Amino acid sequence: MPKTKKLTVPDFKSRKLSREKLVMVTCYDSSFARVLEESTVDLLLVGDSAAMTMHGHDSTIQADVEMIAIHTMAVARAAPNKFLVADLPFLAIRKGMLAGMEAIERLVKAGAHAVKIEGIRGNAELVRHVTESGIPVMGHLGLTPQFVNAFGGMKVQAKSAEEQDRLLADALEFERLGAFSLVLECVPADIAKKIAAALAIPVIGIGAGVDVDGQVLVLQDLLGFNPGFKPKFLRQYLNGYEQFIGAFDRFGADVRAGTYPSKEESYQG
Ligand code: KIV
């Protein structure tokens, strides 16, 4: 029996009004989706971070629509009671309206209830068309990893007053065009607080301080599978890397010692 009721789009505004924080975790496969399905996490994101966490690339730029669709199908099958957001990967919506709508159709038919879009500048017409087509859009601003080359690396964004004004304007524009929520990544906590206060839709932060309407973390980071990755905002809830190595080593030791499998673990004729 799932611990939480499946969210719907109207719930997002109610959750903001009732000040009940939203909890989002990335997920890419059915094993973890099955676990998350039984947790109190509110919603799952098939992020384009799949290119890094699942495929070993060094940025999200290598993700494409087919990659996100395959991971979305796996998660949707195993977590039918979670609201599921799929990322529109690098350039998927920058090759014209038709190509963009085909990418979105692929992800929604794969099982996504909403799509996440990095950046609003140059995407406004498409975002309006998508929301008016009945497809919920989650905006993503601040450190948008698909812009890593333009930013000159993965750096905290919106430090100057001018950049903060621009960020607030972009956030308001996402809301005006019908987005139902917004991710704010790696921005100073005071501007994140100001944006969350200015918007009627919930702001979900990652490296954006506590005064927003919810938080998201990448599953592998949260579970400590990425020992070298220690940004300021990250809290690890498990030392997954060492615990999993320990389990594999214990299996190896049992096999080598001839103590696995036991008689009870063997079929008898
Ligand atoms: O792809 C992703 O994992 C993301 C989250 C960090 C918000 O976009």
CSV table of C-alpha atoms and ligand atoms in Angstrom, one decimal:
chain,number,residue,atom,x,y,z
A,1,MET,CA,0.0,0.0,0.0
A,2,PRO,CA,1.7,3.3,-1.1
A,3,LYS,CA,2.4,5.7,1.8
A,4,THR,CA,1.3,8.8,-0.1
A,5,LYS,CA,-1.5,9.8,-2.4
A,6,LYS,CA,-0.4,10.3,-6.0
A,7,LEU,CA,0.0,14.0,-6.7
A,8,THR,CA,-1.9,15.7,-9.5
A,9,VAL,CA,-1.1,19.0,-11.1
A,10,PRO,CA,-3.7,21.0,-9.0
A,11,ASP,CA,-2.1,19.6,-5.8
A,12,PHE,CA,1.1,21.5,-6.5
A,13,LYS,CA,-0.5,24.9,-5.8
A,14,SER,CA,-2.4,23.6,-2.8
A,15,ARG,CA,0.8,22.2,-1.4
A,16,LYS,CA,2.4,25.7,-1.8
A,17,LEU,CA,-0.6,27.3,-0.1
A,18,SER,CA,-0.5,24.8,2.8
A,19,ARG,CA,3.3,25.2,3.1
A,20,GLU,CA,3.8,21.5,2.8
A,21,LYS,CA,7.2,21.0,1.2
A,22,LEU,CA,7.5,18.9,-2.0
A,23,VAL,CA,10.1,16.2,-2.0
A,24,MET,CA,11.4,15.1,-5.4
A,25,VAL,CA,14.2,12.5,-6.2
A,26,THR,CA,15.6,11.6,-9.5
A,27,CYS,CA,15.1,8.0,-10.7
A,28,TYR,CA,16.1,6.2,-13.8
A,29,ASP,CA,15.3,2.5,-13.4
A,30,SER,CA,12.7,0.1,-12.1
A,31,SER,CA,14.6,-1.3,-9.1
A,32,PHE,CA,14.9,2.1,-7.4
A,33,ALA,CA,11.5,3.1,-8.7
A,34,ARG,CA,10.0,0.1,-6.8
A,35,VAL,CA,11.7,1.3,-3.6
A,36,LEU,CA,10.7,5.0,-4.1
A,37,GLU,CA,7.1,3.9,-4.8
A,38,GLU,CA,6.9,2.7,-1.2
A,39,SER,CA,8.6,5.9,0.2
A,40,THR,CA,7.1,9.2,1.2
A,41,VAL,CA,8.9,11.0,-1.7
A,42,ASP,CA,6.2,13.0,-3.6
A,43,LEU,CA,7.4,12.9,-7.1
A,44,LEU,CA,10.1,11.4,-9.3
A,45,LEU,CA,12.2,13.0,-12.0
A,46,VAL,CA,13.8,11.1,-14.9
A,47,GLY,CA,16.5,13.7,-15.2
A,48,ASP,CA,18.9,14.1,-18.1
A,49,SER,CA,21.4,13.5,-15.3
A,50,ALA,CA,20.8,9.9,-16.4
A,51,ALA,CA,23.6,10.5,-19.0
A,52,MET,CA,26.0,10.8,-16.0
A,53,THR,CA,24.5,8.6,-13.3
A,54,MET,CA,23.5,5.7,-15.6
A,55,HIS,CA,25.7,6.1,-18.7
A,56,GLY,CA,28.9,7.4,-17.3
A,57,HIS,CA,29.1,10.6,-19.3
A,58,ASP,CA,30.7,13.7,-17.8
A,59,SER,CA,27.8,16.0,-18.5
A,60,THR,CA,24.1,15.9,-19.3
A,61,ILE,CA,24.8,17.1,-22.9
A,62,GLN,CA,25.0,13.4,-24.0
A,63,ALA,CA,21.4,12.7,-23.1
A,64,ASP,CA,18.9,12.4,-25.9
A,65,VAL,CA,15.1,11.8,-26.1
A,66,GLU,CA,15.4,8.1,-26.6
A,67,MET,CA,17.6,7.7,-23.5
A,68,ILE,CA,15.1,9.7,-21.4
A,69,ALA,CA,12.2,7.8,-22.9
A,70,ILE,CA,13.7,4.4,-22.0
A,71,HIS,CA,14.4,5.4,-18.4
A,72,THR,CA,10.9,7.0,-18.2
A,73,MET,CA,9.2,3.7,-19.2
A,74,ALA,CA,11.2,1.7,-16.7
A,75,VAL,CA,10.3,4.1,-13.8
A,76,ALA,CA,6.6,4.5,-14.9
A,77,ARG,CA,6.2,0.7,-14.8
A,78,ALA,CA,7.5,0.3,-11.3
A,79,ALA,CA,6.2,3.5,-9.6
A,80,PRO,CA,2.6,3.9,-11.0
A,81,ASN,CA,1.6,5.9,-7.9
A,82,LYS,CA,4.2,8.6,-8.2
A,83,PHE,CA,3.9,11.8,-10.2
A,84,LEU,CA,6.6,11.5,-12.9
A,85,VAL,CA,8.5,14.3,-14.6
A,86,ALA,CA,10.8,13.6,-17.6
A,87,ASP,CA,13.6,16.0,-18.6
A,88,LEU,CA,13.7,17.4,-22.1
A,89,PRO,CA,17.3,16.7,-23.0
A,90,PHE,CA,19.9,19.0,-24.7
A,91,LEU,CA,18.5,20.7,-27.9
A,92,ALA,CA,15.4,18.5,-28.0
A,93,ILE,CA,13.2,21.7,-28.1
A,94,ARG,CA,15.6,23.9,-30.0
A,95,LYS,CA,15.1,22.4,-33.5
A,96,GLY,CA,11.7,23.8,-34.2
A,97,MET,CA,8.2,23.4,-32.9
A,98,LEU,CA,7.5,20.1,-34.6
A,99,ALA,CA,10.7,18.4,-33.4
A,100,GLY,CA,10.1,19.8,-29.9
A,101,MET,CA,6.5,18.5,-29.8
A,102,GLU,CA,7.5,15.1,-31.1
A,103,ALA,CA,10.1,14.8,-28.3
A,104,ILE,CA,7.5,15.8,-25.8
A,105,GLU,CA,5.0,13.3,-27.2
A,106,ARG,CA,7.6,10.5,-26.9
A,107,LEU,CA,8.2,11.3,-23.2
A,108,VAL,CA,4.5,11.6,-22.3
A,109,LYS,CA,3.7,8.4,-24.1
A,110,ALA,CA,6.6,6.8,-22.3
A,111,GLY,CA,4.7,7.5,-19.0
A,112,ALA,CA,5.7,11.1,-18.0
A,113,HIS,CA,3.0,13.2,-16.4
A,114,ALA,CA,5.0,16.4,-17.0
A,115,VAL,CA,8.1,17.6,-18.8
A,116,LYS,CA,10.9,19.7,-17.4
A,117,ILE,CA,12.4,22.4,-19.6
A,118,GLU,CA,15.8,24.2,-18.9
A,119,GLY,CA,15.6,27.9,-19.6
A,120,ILE,CA,12.8,30.1,-20.9
A,121,ARG,CA,14.7,32.5,-23.2
A,122,GLY,CA,13.9,31.3,-26.8
A,123,ASN,CA,11.5,28.7,-25.4
A,124,ALA,CA,8.5,30.9,-24.6
A,125,GLU,CA,6.5,30.1,-27.7
A,126,LEU,CA,7.0,26.3,-27.3
A,127,VAL,CA,6.3,26.4,-23.5
A,128,ARG,CA,3.0,28.2,-24.2
A,129,HIS,CA,2.0,25.7,-26.9
A,130,VAL,CA,2.9,22.8,-24.6
A,131,THR,CA,0.9,24.1,-21.6
A,132,GLU,CA,-2.0,25.0,-23.9
A,133,SER,CA,-1.9,21.4,-25.2
A,134,GLY,CA,-2.5,20.1,-21.7
A,135,ILE,CA,1.0,19.0,-21.0
A,136,PRO,CA,2.3,20.2,-17.6
A,137,VAL,CA,5.6,22.0,-17.7
A,138,MET,CA,8.1,22.2,-14.9
A,139,GLY,CA,10.6,25.1,-15.5
A,140,HIS,CA,14.3,24.8,-14.6
A,141,LEU,CA,16.4,28.0,-14.0
A,142,GLY,CA,19.7,28.9,-12.3
A,143,LEU,CA,22.4,26.4,-12.9
A,144,THR,CA,20.9,24.7,-15.9
A,145,PRO,CA,23.4,21.9,-16.7
A,146,GLN,CA,22.6,21.9,-20.4
A,147,PHE,CA,24.2,25.4,-20.5
A,148,VAL,CA,27.5,24.2,-18.8
A,149,ASN,CA,29.7,25.3,-21.7
A,150,ALA,CA,28.1,28.8,-21.8
A,151,PHE,CA,28.4,29.1,-18.0
A,152,GLY,CA,32.1,28.0,-18.2
A,153,GLY,CA,31.5,25.1,-15.8
A,154,MET,CA,29.1,24.1,-13.1
A,155,LYS,CA,29.0,27.3,-11.1
A,156,VAL,CA,26.6,29.0,-8.7
A,157,GLN,CA,24.5,31.4,-10.8
A,158,ALA,CA,22.7,34.7,-10.2
A,159,LYS,CA,25.3,36.2,-7.8
A,160,SER,CA,25.0,39.8,-9.1
A,161,ALA,CA,21.9,42.1,-8.7
A,162,GLU,CA,21.5,42.2,-12.5
A,163,GLU,CA,21.6,38.4,-12.8
A,164,GLN,CA,19.1,38.1,-9.9
A,165,ASP,CA,16.7,40.6,-11.7
A,166,ARG,CA,16.9,38.5,-14.8
A,167,LEU,CA,16.4,35.2,-12.9
A,168,LEU,CA,13.2,36.6,-11.2
A,169,ALA,CA,11.9,37.9,-14.6
A,170,ASP,CA,12.6,34.4,-16.1
A,171,ALA,CA,10.8,32.7,-13.3
A,172,LEU,CA,7.8,35.0,-13.6
A,173,GLU,CA,7.7,34.3,-17.4
A,174,PHE,CA,7.6,30.5,-16.8
A,175,GLU,CA,4.7,31.0,-14.5
A,176,ARG,CA,2.9,33.4,-16.9
A,177,LEU,CA,3.3,30.8,-19.7
A,178,GLY,CA,1.6,28.2,-17.6
A,179,ALA,CA,4.4,26.2,-15.9
A,180,PHE,CA,3.0,24.4,-12.8
A,181,SER,CA,6.3,24.4,-10.9
A,182,LEU,CA,9.9,25.5,-11.1
A,183,VAL,CA,13.3,24.0,-10.2
A,184,LEU,CA,15.9,26.5,-9.1
A,185,GLU,CA,19.4,25.1,-9.1
A,186,CYS,CA,22.5,26.5,-7.4
A,187,VAL,CA,21.5,30.1,-6.7
A,188,PRO,CA,22.0,32.2,-3.6
A,189,ALA,CA,19.4,31.4,-0.9
A,190,ASP,CA,18.1,35.0,-0.7
A,191,ILE,CA,17.2,35.3,-4.3
A,192,ALA,CA,15.6,31.8,-4.2
A,193,LYS,CA,13.5,33.0,-1.2
A,194,LYS,CA,12.4,36.1,-3.1
A,195,ILE,CA,11.4,34.1,-6.2
A,196,ALA,CA,9.5,31.5,-4.2
A,197,ALA,CA,7.6,34.4,-2.5
A,198,ALA,CA,6.9,36.1,-5.9
A,199,LEU,CA,5.4,33.0,-7.6
A,200,ALA,CA,2.1,31.2,-7.0
A,201,ILE,CA,3.6,28.0,-8.3
A,202,PRO,CA,5.9,26.0,-6.1
A,203,VAL,CA,9.7,26.4,-6.4
A,204,ILE,CA,11.7,23.2,-5.9
A,205,GLY,CA,15.3,23.9,-5.0
A,206,ILE,CA,18.6,22.1,-5.3
A,207,GLY,CA,21.4,24.2,-3.8
A,208,ALA,CA,18.9,27.1,-3.4
A,209,GLY,CA,18.5,27.2,0.4
A,210,VAL,CA,15.6,26.2,2.6
A,211,ASP,CA,13.1,29.1,1.9
A,212,VAL,CA,11.6,27.4,-1.2
A,213,ASP,CA,8.6,25.1,-1.5
A,214,GLY,CA,10.5,21.8,-1.8
A,215,GLN,CA,13.8,20.1,-2.5
A,216,VAL,CA,15.2,17.7,-5.1
A,217,LEU,CA,18.3,15.6,-5.1
A,218,VAL,CA,19.9,13.2,-7.5
A,219,LEU,CA,19.3,9.7,-6.2
A,220,GLN,CA,22.9,8.6,-6.5
A,221,ASP,CA,24.1,11.7,-4.6
A,222,LEU,CA,21.6,11.3,-1.8
A,223,LEU,CA,22.5,7.6,-1.4
A,224,GLY,CA,26.2,8.3,-1.4
A,225,PHE,CA,27.1,6.4,-4.6
A,226,ASN,CA,29.2,9.3,-5.8
A,227,PRO,CA,32.0,9.6,-3.2
A,228,GLY,CA,34.0,12.3,-5.0
A,229,PHE,CA,31.0,14.6,-5.5
A,230,LYS,CA,30.6,16.9,-2.5
A,231,PRO,CA,29.0,20.2,-3.4
A,232,LYS,CA,28.0,22.4,-0.5
A,233,PHE,CA,24.3,21.7,-0.8
A,234,LEU,CA,24.5,17.9,-0.8
A,235,ARG,CA,23.5,15.9,2.3
A,236,GLN,CA,24.2,12.1,1.9
A,237,TYR,CA,21.6,9.9,3.6
A,238,LEU,CA,23.6,6.7,3.2
A,239,ASN,CA,27.1,5.7,2.4
A,240,GLY,CA,25.9,3.6,-0.5
A,241,TYR,CA,29.3,3.3,-2.2
A,242,GLU,CA,31.0,1.6,0.8
A,243,GLN,CA,27.9,-0.4,1.9
A,244,PHE,CA,27.5,-1.9,-1.6
A,245,ILE,CA,31.2,-2.7,-1.9
A,246,GLY,CA,30.9,-4.4,1.5
A,247,ALA,CA,28.0,-6.5,0.3
A,248,PHE,CA,29.8,-7.6,-2.9
A,249,ASP,CA,32.9,-8.4,-0.9
A,250,ARG,CA,31.0,-10.5,1.5
A,251,PHE,CA,29.4,-12.4,-1.4
A,252,GLY,CA,32.9,-12.9,-2.9
A,253,ALA,CA,34.3,-14.1,0.5
A,254,ASP,CA,31.4,-16.6,0.9
A,255,VAL,CA,31.9,-18.0,-2.6
A,256,ARG,CA,35.6,-18.3,-2.2
A,257,ALA,CA,35.2,-20.0,1.2
A,258,GLY,CA,32.7,-22.5,-0.2
A,259,THR,CA,30.0,-21.3,2.3
A,260,TYR,CA,27.7,-20.0,-0.4
A,261,PRO,CA,25.4,-21.7,-1.4
A,262,SER,CA,24.5,-23.7,1.7
A,263,LYS,CA,22.5,-26.9,1.6
A,264,GLU,CA,19.3,-24.9,2.2
A,265,GLU,CA,20.1,-22.7,-0.7
A,266,SER,CA,20.6,-25.6,-3.0
A,267,TYR,CA,18.0,-27.7,-4.9
A,268,GLN,CA,17.8,-31.4,-3.8
A,269,GLY,CA,17.1,-34.2,-6.3
B,1,KIV,O1,18.7,16.1,-14.4
B,1,KIV,C1,18.6,16.2,-13.2
B,1,KIV,O2,18.9,15.4,-12.4
B,1,KIV,C2,18.0,17.5,-12.8
B,1,KIV,C3,17.9,17.8,-11.3
B,1,KIV,C4,19.3,18.1,-10.7
B,1,KIV,C5,17.0,18.9,-10.9
B,1,KIV,O3,17.6,18.3,-13.6
